[in-house]
C-alpha positions as MATLAB code, in Angstrom:
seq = 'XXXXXXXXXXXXXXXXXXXXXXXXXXXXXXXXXXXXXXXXXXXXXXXXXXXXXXXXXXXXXXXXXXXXXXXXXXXXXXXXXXXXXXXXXXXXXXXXXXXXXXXXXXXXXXXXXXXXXXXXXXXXXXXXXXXXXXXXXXXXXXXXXXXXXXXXXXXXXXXXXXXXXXXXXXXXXXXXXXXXXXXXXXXXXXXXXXXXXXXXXXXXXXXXXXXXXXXXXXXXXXXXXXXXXXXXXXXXXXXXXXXXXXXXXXXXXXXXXXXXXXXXXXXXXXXXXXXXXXXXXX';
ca = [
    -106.372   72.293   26.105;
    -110.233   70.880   25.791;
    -113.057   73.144   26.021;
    -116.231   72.442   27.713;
    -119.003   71.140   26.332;
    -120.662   74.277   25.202;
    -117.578   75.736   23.477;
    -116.399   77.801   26.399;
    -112.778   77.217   28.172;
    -112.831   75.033   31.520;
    -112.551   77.294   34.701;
    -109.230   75.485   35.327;
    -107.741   76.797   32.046;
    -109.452   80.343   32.848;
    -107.789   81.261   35.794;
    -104.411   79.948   34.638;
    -104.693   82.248   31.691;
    -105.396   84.801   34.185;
    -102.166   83.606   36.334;
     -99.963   84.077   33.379;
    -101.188   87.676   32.159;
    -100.853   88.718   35.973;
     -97.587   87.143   35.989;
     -96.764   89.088   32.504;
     -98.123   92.614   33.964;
     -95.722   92.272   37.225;
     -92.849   91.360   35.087;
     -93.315   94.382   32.929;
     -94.005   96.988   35.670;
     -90.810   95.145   38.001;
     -88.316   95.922   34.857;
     -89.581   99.257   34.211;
     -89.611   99.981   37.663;
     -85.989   98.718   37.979;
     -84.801  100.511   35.163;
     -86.174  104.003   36.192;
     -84.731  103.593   39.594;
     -81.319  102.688   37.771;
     -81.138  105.720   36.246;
     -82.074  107.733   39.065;
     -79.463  106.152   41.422;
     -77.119  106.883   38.546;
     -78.209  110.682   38.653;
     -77.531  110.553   41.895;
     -74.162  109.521   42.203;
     -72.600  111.756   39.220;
     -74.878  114.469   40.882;
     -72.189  113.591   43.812;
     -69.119  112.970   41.937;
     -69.899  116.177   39.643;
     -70.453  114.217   36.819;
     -72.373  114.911   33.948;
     -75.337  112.868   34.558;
     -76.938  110.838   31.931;
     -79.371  111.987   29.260;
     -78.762  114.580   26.732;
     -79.999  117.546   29.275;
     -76.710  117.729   30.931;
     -74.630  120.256   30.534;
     -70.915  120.942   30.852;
     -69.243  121.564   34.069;
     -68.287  125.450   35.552;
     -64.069  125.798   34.642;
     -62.088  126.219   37.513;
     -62.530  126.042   41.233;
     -65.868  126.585   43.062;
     -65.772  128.938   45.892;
     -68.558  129.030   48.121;
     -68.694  132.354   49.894;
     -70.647  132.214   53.228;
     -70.852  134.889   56.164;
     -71.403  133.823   59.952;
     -75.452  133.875   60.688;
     -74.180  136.287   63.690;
     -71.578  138.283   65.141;
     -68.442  136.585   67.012;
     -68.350  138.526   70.562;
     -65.288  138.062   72.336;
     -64.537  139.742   75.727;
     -61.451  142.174   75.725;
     -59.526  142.985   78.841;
     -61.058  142.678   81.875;
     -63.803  141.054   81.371;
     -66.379  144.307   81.161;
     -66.386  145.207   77.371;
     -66.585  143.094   74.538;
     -65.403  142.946   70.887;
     -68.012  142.012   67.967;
     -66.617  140.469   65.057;
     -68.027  140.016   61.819;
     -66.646  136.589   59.884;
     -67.045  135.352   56.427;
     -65.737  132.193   55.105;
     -64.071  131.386   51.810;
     -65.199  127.149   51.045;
     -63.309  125.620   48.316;
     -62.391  122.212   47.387;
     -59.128  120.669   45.231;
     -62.132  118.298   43.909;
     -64.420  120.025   41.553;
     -67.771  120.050   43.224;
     -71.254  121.238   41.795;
     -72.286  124.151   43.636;
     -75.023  122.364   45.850;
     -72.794  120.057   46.727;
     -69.979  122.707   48.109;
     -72.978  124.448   49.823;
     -73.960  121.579   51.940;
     -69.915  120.656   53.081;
     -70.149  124.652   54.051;
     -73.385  124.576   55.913;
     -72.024  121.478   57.377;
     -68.830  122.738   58.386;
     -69.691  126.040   59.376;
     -69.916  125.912   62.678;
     -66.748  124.092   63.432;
     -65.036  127.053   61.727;
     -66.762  129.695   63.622;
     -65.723  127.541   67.034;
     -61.912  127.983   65.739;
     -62.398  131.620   64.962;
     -63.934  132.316   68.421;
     -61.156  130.315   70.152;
     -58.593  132.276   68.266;
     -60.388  135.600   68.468;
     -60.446  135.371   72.450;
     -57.120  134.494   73.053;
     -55.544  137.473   71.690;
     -58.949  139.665   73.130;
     -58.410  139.348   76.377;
     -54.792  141.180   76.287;
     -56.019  144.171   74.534;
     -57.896  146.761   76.055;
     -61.750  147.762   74.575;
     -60.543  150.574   72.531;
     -58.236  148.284   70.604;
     -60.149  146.947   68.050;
     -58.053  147.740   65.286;
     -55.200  145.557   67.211;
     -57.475  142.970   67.331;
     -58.305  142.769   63.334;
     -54.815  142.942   62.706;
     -53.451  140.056   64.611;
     -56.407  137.786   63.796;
     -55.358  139.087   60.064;
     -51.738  138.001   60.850;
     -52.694  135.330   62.237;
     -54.936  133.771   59.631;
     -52.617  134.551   56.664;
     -49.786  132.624   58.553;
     -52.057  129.572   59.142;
     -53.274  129.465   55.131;
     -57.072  127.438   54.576;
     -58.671  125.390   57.455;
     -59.040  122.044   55.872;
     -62.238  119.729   57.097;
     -62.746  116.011   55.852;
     -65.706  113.880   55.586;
     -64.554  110.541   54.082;
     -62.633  110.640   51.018;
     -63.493  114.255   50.404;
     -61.820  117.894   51.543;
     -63.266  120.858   51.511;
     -60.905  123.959   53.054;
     -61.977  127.462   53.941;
     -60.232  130.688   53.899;
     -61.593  132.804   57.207;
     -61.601  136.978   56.585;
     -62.760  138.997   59.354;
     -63.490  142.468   60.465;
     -63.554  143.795   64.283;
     -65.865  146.551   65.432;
     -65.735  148.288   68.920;
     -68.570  147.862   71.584;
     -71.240  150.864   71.379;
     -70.600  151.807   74.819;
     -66.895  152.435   74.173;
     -67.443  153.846   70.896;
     -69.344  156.951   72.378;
     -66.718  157.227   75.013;
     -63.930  157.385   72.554;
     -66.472  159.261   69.665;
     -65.355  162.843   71.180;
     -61.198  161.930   71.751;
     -61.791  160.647   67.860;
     -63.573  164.450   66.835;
     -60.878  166.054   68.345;
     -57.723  164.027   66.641;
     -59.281  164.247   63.537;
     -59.304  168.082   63.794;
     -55.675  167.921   65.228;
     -54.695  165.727   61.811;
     -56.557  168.239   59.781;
     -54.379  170.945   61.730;
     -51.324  169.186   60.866;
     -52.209  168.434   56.977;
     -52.827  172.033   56.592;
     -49.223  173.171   58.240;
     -47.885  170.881   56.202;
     -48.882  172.224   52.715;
     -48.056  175.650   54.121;
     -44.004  174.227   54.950;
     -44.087  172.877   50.938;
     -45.309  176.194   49.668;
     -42.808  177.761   51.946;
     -40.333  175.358   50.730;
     -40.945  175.721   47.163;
     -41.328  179.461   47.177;
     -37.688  179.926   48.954;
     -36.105  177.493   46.032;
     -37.558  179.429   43.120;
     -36.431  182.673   44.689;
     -32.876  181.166   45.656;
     -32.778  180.196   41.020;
     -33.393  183.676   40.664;
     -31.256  185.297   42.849;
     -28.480  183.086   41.494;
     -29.697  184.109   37.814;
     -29.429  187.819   38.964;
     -25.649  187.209   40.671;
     -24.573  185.871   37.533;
     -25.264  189.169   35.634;
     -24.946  191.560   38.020;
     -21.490  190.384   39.769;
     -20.940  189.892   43.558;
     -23.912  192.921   44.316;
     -23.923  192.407   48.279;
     -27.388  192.949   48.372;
     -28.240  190.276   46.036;
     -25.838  188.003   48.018;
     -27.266  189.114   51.343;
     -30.920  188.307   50.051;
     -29.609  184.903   48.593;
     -28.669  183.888   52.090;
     -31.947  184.823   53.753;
     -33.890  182.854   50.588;
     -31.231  179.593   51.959;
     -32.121  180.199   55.438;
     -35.829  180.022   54.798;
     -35.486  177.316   52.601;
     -33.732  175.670   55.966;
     -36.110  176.532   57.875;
     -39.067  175.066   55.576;
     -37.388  171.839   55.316;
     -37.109  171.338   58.874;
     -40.707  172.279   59.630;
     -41.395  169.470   57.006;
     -39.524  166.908   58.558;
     -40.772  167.752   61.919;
     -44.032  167.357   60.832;
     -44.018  163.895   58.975;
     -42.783  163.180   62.358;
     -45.593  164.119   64.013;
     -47.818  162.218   61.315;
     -46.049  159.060   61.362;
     -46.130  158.564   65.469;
     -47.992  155.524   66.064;
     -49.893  156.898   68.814;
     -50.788  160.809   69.837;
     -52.075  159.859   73.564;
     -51.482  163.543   74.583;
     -53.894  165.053   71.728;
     -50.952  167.409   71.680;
     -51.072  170.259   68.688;
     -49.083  169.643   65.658;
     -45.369  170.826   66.145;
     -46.213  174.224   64.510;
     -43.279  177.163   65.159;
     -43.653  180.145   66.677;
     -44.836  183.097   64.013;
     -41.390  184.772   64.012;
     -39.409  181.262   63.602;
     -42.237  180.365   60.635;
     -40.787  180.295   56.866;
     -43.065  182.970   55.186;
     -45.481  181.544   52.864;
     -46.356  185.080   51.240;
     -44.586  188.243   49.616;
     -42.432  188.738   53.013;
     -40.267  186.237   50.940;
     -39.277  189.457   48.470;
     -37.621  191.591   51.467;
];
């Protein structure tokens, strides 16, 4: 390289000292830029695969299987029979995967997936609705129930990846049939309360009878074949009869599916009544 004259470097050597520096710069901000868009596509992808991504921030993985839990963002209203009243139902769904996923990552396969499962649940929900009448919403929750457990997860794919979720629902009545129903419901819940408290009176009846029936037996023992004592001992039997029978006609009453009638418990007459007090001594 020759300098001019006066000392100073020709402007052809200038400007290709200038090329190379500029040259030198790029380079430099190319590789750096490279390299921190390597390591950000590699955060990226174990970010995906739930791997521990690079860098000594990371830390270790959750244990087990993730399970995204995720309610419906509204109610599921299915029409019941006839076509006039409706059911509501309220849905929540159960995401898991066999492929440990990070929790954002389950979030987004639920949020994507989510509305296919509602569809299903809606499809499913109105088939059996329309066969029941409006009052029957506790039919309804237990066939979908049924009907869920017997079907096990719903399993979704995008690509190479599954995700399943496990639907759980609850059924509510319409509002307008609820206050038609609400008094019926007053009045079988007194009737039940009726029938609860006859039935603790037919144990105490029960039990008192037995006890006296040990002691008259005690009292035979010593005192021989007293006729009295036998007499008595028969009468303590036949209540004890009597108190059995209420019982069993009253579990009877409790365990009939349906009480249509509103009928009153199956309570005796007053003279056919085991005594639940001291008329048991006479």
């Amino acid at each position: 390289m020759t300098d001019a004259p006066d000392g100073r470097p020709r402007p052809a050597d200038q400007w290709r000292q200038r090329g190379i520096r500029g040259l030198t710069i790029t380079r430099d901000v190319s590789v750096g830029a490279w390299r921190w868009w390597a390591r950000t596509w590699d955060r990226l992808v174990a970010a995906l695969q739930d791997e521990a991504p690079v860098g000594a921030g990371a830390g270790p993985s959750p244990s087990g299987p993730l399970v995204e839990q995720r309610s419906a963002p509204w109610q599921i209203v299915v029409p019941a029979q006839g076509y006039v009243y409706s059911f509501h139902i309220r849905a929540t769904f159960a995401w898991s995967s066999t492929v440990s996923l990070r929790s954002e990552v389950l979030s987004w396969y639920a949020d994507y997936f989510m509305p296919q499962a509602i569809q299903r649940l809606t499809r499913l929900a109105a088939d059996a609705a329309r066969e029941l009448a409006p009052h029957r919403a506790a039919d309804l929750e237990k066939h979908l129930q049924q009907a869920l457990a017997e079907q096990g997860p719903w399993c979704y794919q995008r690509g190479d990846l599954e995700v399943s979720c496990a639907p759980d629902v609850a059924v509510r009545l319409d509002e307008q049939i609820r206050r038609a129903i609400q008094p019926q419901i007053n009045r079988l819940i007194k009737l039940e309360c009726r029938l609860e408290e006859h039935l603790q009176q037919a144990r105490y009846a029960e039990e008192l009878s037995r006890r006296w029936v040990v002691i008259l037996d005690e009292h035979l023992a010593v005192a021989g074949g007293d006729p009295d004592l036998a007499s008595a001992r028969q009468h303590m039997l036949s209540r004890q009869r009597d108190a059995i029978r209420w019982i069993d006609e009253l579990l009877d009453e409790r365990r009939r599916p349906q009480r249509g009638q509103f009928e009153s418990p199956n309570v005796p007459p007053q003279q056919n009544r085991p005594a639940t007090g001291g008329d048991l001594r006479s």
